Short mmCIF file of C-alpha atoms in Angstrom, two decimals:
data_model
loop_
_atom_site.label_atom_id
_atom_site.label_comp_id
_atom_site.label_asym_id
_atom_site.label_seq_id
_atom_site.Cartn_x
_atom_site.Cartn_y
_atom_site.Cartn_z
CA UNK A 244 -41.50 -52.15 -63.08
CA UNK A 245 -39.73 -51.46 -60.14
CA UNK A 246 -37.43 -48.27 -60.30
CA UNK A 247 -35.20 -45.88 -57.98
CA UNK A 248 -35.13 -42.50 -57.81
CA UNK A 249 -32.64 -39.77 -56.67
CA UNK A 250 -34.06 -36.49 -55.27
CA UNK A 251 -31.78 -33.59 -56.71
CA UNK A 252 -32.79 -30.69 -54.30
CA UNK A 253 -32.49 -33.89 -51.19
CA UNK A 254 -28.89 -34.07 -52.31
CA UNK A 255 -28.19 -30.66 -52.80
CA UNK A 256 -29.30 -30.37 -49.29
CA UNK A 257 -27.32 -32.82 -48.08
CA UNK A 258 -24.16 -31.64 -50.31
CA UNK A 259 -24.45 -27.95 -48.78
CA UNK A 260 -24.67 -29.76 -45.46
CA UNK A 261 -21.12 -31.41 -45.53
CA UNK A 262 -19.57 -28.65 -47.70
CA UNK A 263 -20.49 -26.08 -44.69
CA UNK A 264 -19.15 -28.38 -42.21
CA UNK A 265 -16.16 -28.98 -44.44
CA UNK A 266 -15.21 -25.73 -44.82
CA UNK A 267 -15.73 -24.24 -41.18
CA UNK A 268 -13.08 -26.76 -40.22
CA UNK A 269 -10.69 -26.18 -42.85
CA UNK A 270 -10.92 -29.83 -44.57
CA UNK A 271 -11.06 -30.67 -48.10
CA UNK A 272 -13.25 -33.37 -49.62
CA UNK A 273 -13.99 -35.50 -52.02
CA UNK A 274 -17.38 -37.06 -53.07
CA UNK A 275 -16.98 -41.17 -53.26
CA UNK A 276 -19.25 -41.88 -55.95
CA UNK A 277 -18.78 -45.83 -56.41
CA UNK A 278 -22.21 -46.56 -55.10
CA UNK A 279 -23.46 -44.89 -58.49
CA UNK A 280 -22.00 -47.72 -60.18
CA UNK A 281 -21.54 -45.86 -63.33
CA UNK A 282 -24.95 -44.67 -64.06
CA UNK A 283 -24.07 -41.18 -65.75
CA UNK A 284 -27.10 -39.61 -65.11
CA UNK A 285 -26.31 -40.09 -61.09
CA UNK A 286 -22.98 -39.38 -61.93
CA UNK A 287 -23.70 -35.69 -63.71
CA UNK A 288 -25.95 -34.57 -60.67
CA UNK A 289 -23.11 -35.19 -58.40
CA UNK A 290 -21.17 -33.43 -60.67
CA UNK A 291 -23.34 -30.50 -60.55
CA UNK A 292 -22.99 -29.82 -57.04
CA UNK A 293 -19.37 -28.38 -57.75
CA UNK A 294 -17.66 -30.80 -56.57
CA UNK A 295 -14.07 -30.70 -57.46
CA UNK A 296 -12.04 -34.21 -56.66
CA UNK A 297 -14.36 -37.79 -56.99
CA UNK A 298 -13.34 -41.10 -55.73
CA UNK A 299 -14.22 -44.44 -56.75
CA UNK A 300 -12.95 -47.84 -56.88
CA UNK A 301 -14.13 -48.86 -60.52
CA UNK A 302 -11.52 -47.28 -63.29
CA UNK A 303 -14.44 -47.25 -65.70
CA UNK A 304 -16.52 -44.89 -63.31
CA UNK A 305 -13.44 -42.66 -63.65
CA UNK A 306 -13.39 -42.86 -67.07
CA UNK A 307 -16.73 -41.80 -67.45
CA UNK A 308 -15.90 -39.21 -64.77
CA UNK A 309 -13.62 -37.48 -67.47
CA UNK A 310 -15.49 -38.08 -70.23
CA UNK A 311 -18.05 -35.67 -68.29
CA UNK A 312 -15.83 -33.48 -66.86
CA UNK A 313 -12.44 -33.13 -67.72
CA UNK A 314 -11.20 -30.83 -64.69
CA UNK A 315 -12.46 -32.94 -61.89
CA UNK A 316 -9.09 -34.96 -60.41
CA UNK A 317 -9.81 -38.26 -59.91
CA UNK A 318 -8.69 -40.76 -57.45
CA UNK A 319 -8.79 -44.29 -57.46
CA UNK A 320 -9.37 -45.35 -53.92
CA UNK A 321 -8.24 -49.47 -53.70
CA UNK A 322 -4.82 -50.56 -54.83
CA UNK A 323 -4.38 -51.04 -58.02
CA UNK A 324 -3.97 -53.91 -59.80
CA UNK A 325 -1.62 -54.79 -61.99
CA UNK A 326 -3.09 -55.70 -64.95
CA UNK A 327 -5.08 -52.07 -64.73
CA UNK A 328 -1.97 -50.29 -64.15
CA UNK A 329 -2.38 -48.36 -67.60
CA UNK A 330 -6.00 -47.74 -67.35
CA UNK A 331 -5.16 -46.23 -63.67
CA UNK A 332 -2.64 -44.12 -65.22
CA UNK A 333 -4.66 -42.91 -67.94
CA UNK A 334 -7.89 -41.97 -66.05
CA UNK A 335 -6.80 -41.25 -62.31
CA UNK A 336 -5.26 -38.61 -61.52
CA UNK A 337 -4.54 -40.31 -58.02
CA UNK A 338 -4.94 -43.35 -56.58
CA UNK A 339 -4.61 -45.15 -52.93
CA UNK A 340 -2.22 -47.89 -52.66
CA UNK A 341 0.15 -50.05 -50.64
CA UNK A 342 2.46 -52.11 -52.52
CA UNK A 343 5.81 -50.67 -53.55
CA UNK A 344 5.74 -52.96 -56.71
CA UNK A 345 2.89 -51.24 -57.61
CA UNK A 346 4.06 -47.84 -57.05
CA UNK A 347 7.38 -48.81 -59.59
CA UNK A 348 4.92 -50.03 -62.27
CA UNK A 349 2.63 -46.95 -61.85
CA UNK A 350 6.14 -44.81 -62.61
CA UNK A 351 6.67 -46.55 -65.41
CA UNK A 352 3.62 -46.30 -66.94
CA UNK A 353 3.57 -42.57 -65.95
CA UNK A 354 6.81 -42.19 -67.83
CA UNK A 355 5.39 -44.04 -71.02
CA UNK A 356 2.14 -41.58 -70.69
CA UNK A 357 4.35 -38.39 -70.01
CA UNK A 358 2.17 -37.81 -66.98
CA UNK A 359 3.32 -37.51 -62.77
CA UNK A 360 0.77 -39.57 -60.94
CA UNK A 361 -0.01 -39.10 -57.55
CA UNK A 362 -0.41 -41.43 -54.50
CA UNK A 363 -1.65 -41.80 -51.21
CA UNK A 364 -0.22 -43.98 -49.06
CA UNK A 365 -2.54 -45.89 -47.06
CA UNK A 366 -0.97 -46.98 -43.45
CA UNK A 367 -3.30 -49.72 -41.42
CA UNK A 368 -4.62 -48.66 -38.00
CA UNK A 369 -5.97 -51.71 -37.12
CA UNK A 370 -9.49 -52.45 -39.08
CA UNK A 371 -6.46 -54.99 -41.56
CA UNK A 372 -8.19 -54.57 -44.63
CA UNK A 373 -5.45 -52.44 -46.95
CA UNK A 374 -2.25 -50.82 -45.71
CA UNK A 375 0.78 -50.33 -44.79
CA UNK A 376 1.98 -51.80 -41.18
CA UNK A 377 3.67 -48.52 -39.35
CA UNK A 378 7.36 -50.42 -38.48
CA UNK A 379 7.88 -50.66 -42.29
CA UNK A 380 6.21 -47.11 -43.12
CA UNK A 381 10.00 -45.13 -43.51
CA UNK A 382 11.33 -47.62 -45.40
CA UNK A 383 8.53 -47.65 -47.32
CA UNK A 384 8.55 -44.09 -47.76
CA UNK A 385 12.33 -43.93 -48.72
CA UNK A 386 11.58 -46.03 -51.54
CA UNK A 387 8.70 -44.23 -53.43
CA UNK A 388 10.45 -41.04 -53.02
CA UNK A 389 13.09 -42.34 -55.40
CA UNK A 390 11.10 -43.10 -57.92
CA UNK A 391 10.46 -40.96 -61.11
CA UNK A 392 6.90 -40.13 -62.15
CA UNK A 393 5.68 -39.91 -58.85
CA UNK A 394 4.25 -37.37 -56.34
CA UNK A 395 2.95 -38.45 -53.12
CA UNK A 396 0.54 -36.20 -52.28
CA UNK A 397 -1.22 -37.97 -49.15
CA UNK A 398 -1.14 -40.31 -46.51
CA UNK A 399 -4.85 -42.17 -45.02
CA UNK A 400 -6.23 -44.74 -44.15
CA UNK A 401 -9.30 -46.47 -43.93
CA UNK A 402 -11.35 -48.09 -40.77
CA UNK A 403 -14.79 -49.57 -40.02
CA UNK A 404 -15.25 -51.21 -43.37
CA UNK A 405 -13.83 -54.59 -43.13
CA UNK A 406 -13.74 -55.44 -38.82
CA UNK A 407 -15.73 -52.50 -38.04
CA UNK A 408 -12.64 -50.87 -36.28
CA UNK A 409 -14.43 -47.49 -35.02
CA UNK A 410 -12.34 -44.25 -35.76
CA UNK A 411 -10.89 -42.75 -32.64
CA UNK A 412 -8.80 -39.56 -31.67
CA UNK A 413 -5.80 -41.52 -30.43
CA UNK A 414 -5.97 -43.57 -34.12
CA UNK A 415 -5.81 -40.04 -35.83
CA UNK A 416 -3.10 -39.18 -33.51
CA UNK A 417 -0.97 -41.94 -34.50
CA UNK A 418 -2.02 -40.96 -38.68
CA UNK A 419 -0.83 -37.66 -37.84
CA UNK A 420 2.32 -38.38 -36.00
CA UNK A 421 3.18 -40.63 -39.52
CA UNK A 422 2.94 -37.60 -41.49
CA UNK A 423 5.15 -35.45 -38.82
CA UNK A 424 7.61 -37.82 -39.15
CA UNK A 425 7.69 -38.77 -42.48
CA UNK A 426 8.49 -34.81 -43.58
CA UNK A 427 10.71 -34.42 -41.07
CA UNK A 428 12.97 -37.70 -42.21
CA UNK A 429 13.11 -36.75 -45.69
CA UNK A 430 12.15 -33.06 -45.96
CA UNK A 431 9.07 -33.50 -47.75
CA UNK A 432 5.89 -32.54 -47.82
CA UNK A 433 2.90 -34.23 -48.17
CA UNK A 434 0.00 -31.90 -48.35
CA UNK A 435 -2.53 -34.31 -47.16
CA UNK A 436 -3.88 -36.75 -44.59
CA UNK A 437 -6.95 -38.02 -45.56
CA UNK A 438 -8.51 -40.14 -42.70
CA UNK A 439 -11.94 -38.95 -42.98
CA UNK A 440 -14.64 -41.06 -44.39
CA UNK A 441 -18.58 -40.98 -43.43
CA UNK A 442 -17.85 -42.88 -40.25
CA UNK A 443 -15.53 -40.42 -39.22
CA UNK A 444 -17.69 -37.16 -39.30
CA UNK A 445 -19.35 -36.97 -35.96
CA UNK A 446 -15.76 -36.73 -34.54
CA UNK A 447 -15.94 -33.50 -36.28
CA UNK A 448 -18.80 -31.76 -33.85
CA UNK A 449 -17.30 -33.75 -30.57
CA UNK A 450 -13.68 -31.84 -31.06
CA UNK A 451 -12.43 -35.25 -31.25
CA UNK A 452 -10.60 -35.09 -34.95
CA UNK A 453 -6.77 -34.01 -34.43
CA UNK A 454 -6.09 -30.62 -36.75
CA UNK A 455 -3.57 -32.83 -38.76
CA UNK A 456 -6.86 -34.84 -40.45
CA UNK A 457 -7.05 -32.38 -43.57
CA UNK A 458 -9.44 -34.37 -45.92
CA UNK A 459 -12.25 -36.79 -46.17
CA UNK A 460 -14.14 -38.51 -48.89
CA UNK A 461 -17.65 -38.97 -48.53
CA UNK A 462 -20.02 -41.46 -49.87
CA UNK A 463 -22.97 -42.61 -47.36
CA UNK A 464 -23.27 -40.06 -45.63
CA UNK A 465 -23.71 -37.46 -48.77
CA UNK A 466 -26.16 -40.08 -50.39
CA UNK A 467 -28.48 -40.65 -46.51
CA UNK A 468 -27.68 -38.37 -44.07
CA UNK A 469 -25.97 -40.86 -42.04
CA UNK A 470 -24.34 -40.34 -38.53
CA UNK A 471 -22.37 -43.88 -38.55
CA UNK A 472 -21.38 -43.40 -34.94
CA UNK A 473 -25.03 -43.20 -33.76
CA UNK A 474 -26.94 -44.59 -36.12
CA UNK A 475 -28.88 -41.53 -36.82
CA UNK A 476 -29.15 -38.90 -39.65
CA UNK A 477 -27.74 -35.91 -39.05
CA UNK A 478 -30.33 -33.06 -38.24
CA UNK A 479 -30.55 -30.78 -40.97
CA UNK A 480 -29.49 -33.56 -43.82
CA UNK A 481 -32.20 -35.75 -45.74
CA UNK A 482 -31.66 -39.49 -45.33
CA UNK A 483 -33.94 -40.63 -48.31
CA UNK A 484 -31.93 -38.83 -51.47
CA UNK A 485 -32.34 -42.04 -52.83
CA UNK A 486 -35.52 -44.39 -53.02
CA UNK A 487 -36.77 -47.21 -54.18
CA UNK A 488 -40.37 -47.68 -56.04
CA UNK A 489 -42.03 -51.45 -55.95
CA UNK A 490 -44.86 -52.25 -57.56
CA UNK A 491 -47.56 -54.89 -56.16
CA UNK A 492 -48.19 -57.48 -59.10
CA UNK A 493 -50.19 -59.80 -56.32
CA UNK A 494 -52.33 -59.36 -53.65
CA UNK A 495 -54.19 -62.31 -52.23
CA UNK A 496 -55.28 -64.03 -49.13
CA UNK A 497 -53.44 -67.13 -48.13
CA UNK A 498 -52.83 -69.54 -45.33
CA UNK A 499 -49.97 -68.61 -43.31
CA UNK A 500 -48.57 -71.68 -43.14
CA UNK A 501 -47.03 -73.63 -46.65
CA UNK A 502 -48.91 -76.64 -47.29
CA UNK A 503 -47.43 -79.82 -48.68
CA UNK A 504 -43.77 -81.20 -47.36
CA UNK A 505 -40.72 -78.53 -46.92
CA UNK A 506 -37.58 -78.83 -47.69
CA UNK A 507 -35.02 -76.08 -48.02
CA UNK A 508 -35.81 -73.58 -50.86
CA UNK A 509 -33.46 -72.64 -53.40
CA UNK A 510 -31.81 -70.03 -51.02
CA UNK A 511 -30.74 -72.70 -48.90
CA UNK A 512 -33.36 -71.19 -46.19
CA UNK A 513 -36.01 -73.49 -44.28
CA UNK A 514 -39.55 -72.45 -43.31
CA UNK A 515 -39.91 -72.36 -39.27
CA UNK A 516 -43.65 -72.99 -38.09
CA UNK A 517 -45.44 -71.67 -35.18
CA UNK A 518 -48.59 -73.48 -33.61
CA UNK A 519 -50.67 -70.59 -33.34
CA UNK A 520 -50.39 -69.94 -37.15
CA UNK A 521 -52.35 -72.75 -38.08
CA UNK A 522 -55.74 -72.18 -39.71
CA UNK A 523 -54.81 -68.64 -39.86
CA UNK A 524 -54.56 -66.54 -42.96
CA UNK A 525 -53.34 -63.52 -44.17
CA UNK A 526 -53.02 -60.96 -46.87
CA UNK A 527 -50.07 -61.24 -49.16
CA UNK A 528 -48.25 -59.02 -51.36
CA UNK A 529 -46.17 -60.02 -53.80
CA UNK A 530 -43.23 -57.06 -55.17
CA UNK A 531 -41.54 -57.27 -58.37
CA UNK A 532 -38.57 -57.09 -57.15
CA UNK A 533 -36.21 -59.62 -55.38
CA UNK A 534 -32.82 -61.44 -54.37
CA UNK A 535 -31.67 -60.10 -57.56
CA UNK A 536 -31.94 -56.80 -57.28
CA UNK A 537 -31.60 -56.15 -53.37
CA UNK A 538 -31.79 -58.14 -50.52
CA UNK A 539 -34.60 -57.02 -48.35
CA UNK A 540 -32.51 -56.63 -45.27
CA UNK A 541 -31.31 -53.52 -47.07
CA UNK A 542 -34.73 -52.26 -46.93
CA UNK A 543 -36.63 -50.04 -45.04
CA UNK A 544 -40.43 -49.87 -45.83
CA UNK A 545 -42.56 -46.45 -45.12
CA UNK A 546 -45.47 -48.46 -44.16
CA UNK A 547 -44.13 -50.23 -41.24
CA UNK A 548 -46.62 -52.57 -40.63
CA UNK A 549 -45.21 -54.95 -43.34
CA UNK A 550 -43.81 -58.34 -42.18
CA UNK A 551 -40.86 -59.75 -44.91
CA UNK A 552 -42.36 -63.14 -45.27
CA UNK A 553 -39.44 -63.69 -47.56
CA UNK A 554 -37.82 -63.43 -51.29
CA UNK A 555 -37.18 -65.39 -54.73
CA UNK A 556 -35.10 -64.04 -57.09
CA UNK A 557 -37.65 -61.70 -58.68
CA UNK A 558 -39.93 -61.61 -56.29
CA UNK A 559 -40.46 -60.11 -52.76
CA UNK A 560 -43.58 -61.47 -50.79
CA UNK A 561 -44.75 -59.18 -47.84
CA UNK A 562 -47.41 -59.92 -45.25
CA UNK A 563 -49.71 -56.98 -44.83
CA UNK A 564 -52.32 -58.66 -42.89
CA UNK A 565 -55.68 -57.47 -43.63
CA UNK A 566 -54.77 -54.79 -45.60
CA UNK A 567 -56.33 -52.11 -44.12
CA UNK A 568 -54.24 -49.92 -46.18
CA UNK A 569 -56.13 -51.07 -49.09
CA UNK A 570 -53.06 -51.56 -51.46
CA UNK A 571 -54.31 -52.84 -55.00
CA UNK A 572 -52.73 -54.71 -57.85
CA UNK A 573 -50.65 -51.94 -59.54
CA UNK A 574 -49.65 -50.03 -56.47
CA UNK A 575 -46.17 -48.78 -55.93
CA UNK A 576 -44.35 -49.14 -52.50
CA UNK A 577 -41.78 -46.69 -51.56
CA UNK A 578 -38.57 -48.25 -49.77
CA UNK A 579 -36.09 -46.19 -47.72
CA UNK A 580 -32.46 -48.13 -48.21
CA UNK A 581 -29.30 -49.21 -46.66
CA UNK A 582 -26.30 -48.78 -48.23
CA UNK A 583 -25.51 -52.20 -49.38
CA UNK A 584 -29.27 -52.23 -50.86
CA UNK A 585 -28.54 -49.03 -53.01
CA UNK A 586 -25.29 -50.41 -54.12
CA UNK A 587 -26.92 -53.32 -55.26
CA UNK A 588 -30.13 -51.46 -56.88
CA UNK A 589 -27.88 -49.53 -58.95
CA UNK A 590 -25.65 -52.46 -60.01
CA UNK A 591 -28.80 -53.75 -61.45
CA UNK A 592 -29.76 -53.50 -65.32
CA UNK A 593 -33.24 -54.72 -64.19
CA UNK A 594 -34.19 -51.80 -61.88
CA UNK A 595 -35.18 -48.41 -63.18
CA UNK A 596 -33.71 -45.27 -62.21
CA UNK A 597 -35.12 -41.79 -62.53
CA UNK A 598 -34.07 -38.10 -61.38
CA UNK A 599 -36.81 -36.51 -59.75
#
């Protein structure tokens, strides 16, 4: 059976790493733990770092986050919806949004639950996934400060996840001119600006992050050592925290070329031929794992002569030519992953998962 791991002292490593940095700069953080997707046991080792504020955008990862620990605030980082407005209430302490309807529901349900809940604004700098466009920002403002049961506690914003809008100084600028002006309208202040994500780190070390940006939250990066800018891992952070384990169930020589007439396989993918591969065959090795589970663009084999030849939904087929390696029936093949790949390993009831 195919199964992931997570490598305890790897993340510790990698934890210290971004805590150090963190703190030499004077910026709080948050640990974005949605990738976990639930799975306590991930959860509690994140939790034993030290960590202090989580973020996620599943209110039953919260929940679970303060079943486990009741003192870690927790911030729900999408705009809520409404029909979750009570479960928000109830299990984050925080939460991002961008709808003043929202906000005046959130009140009320604060008032019902005796609680003050706490929101970030999120104001768009141009990647147009969520928030709030800047020539409507005071108005905004001068709404949700009227309203009862409610402490805004931030302003942020989000980039590089939906256009793939790179973070920039001047961007950060702009975030931090908001918050300057926002205080300075209605004599209030708002403690943070949290612009920082994973993408936004290496502005950190180039002196490119304006003083103003006073938080991040931190998923990827934490979980691979990942220097989004570059597309390198950091030196001095591990990149493979998390891994998967494959295990051959076939191993046979076969014609590289399908025999009989092709038509589009269930994937909606067709089967391109080249001349020279007539007559010639090959060793293939068949996973137990597949479109299910991950799709194998997420996935980054050690041995890196494999060729993808291509995927069902439980299986993966690799071509290892004449496997010189001399893999057998039984073997397991360790993947490095992508993001998107671990996301989707862990959303799966089919793959194992250990703590090593």
């Amino acid at each position: 059976m195919a199964y992931l791991t997570l490598d305890r002292k790897k993340l510790k490593t990698n934890y210290d790493y971004l805590n150090k940095l963190f703190k030499s700069n004077g910026i709080e953080w948050a640990i974005v733990t949605k990738m976990l997707c639930g799975y306590e046991p991930y959860m509690q080792e994140v939790l034993n770092l030290g960590i202090k504020e989580v973020c996620d955008a599943r209110i039953s990862n919260l929940r679970k986050i303060k079943e486990m620990a009741r003192d870690v605030e927790t911030v729900y980082i999408k705009p809520p919806a409404k029909r979750a407005i009570g479960d928000i209430v109830k299990y984050a302490d925080a939460s991002f949004n961008t709808e003043f309807h929202t906000i005046k529901l959130l009140s009320e349900e604060a008032g019902r639950q005796g609680k003050v809940h706490k929101v970030i604004i999120m104001i768009e700098l141009g990647d147009l996934r969520e928030g709030v466009m800047g020539d409507h920002l005071m108005d905004f403002y001068e709404s949700v400060f009227e309203l009862p049961n409610i402490e805004v506690t931030g302003i942020g914003s989000n980039l590089n996840c939906l256009h793939g809008v790179m973070p920039s100084h001047d961007k950060f600028i702009q975030l931090s001119l908001y918050k300057q002006l926002i205080e300075a309208k209605f004599n209030r202040k708002i403690p943070w600006v949290t612009g920082g994500t994973s993408v936004v780190i290496p502005l950190i070390d180039l002196h490119q992050l304006p003083a103003g940006v006073n938080h991040f939250r931190v998923g990827e990066t934490l979980y691979f050592g990942t220097d989004l800018v570059h597309q390198t891992i950091f030196e001095g952070m591990e990149h493979d925290v998390l891994r998967l384990y494959a295990e051959i169930i076939e191993i046979t020589e076969k014609p590289v070329v399908p025999i009989g007439t092709m038509e589009a396989n269930p994937s909606g993918e067709t089967y391109e031929i080249n001349e020279e591969d007539y007559g010639r065959t090959t060793h293939r090795c068949i996973l137990d794992v597949g479109l299910l589970d991950i799709n194998s663009d997420y996935l980054i084999p050690e041995d890196k002569t494999f060729e993808f030849v291509g995927a069902s939904s439980d299986m993966l087929v690799l071509d290892i030519d004449d496997n010189d390696q001399g893999y057998k029936v039984g073997d397991l093949i360790p993947f490095d992953l992508k993001y998107m790949g671990a996301l989707t390993l862990l959303n799966s009831s089919y793959i194992g998962k250990r703590v090593i």
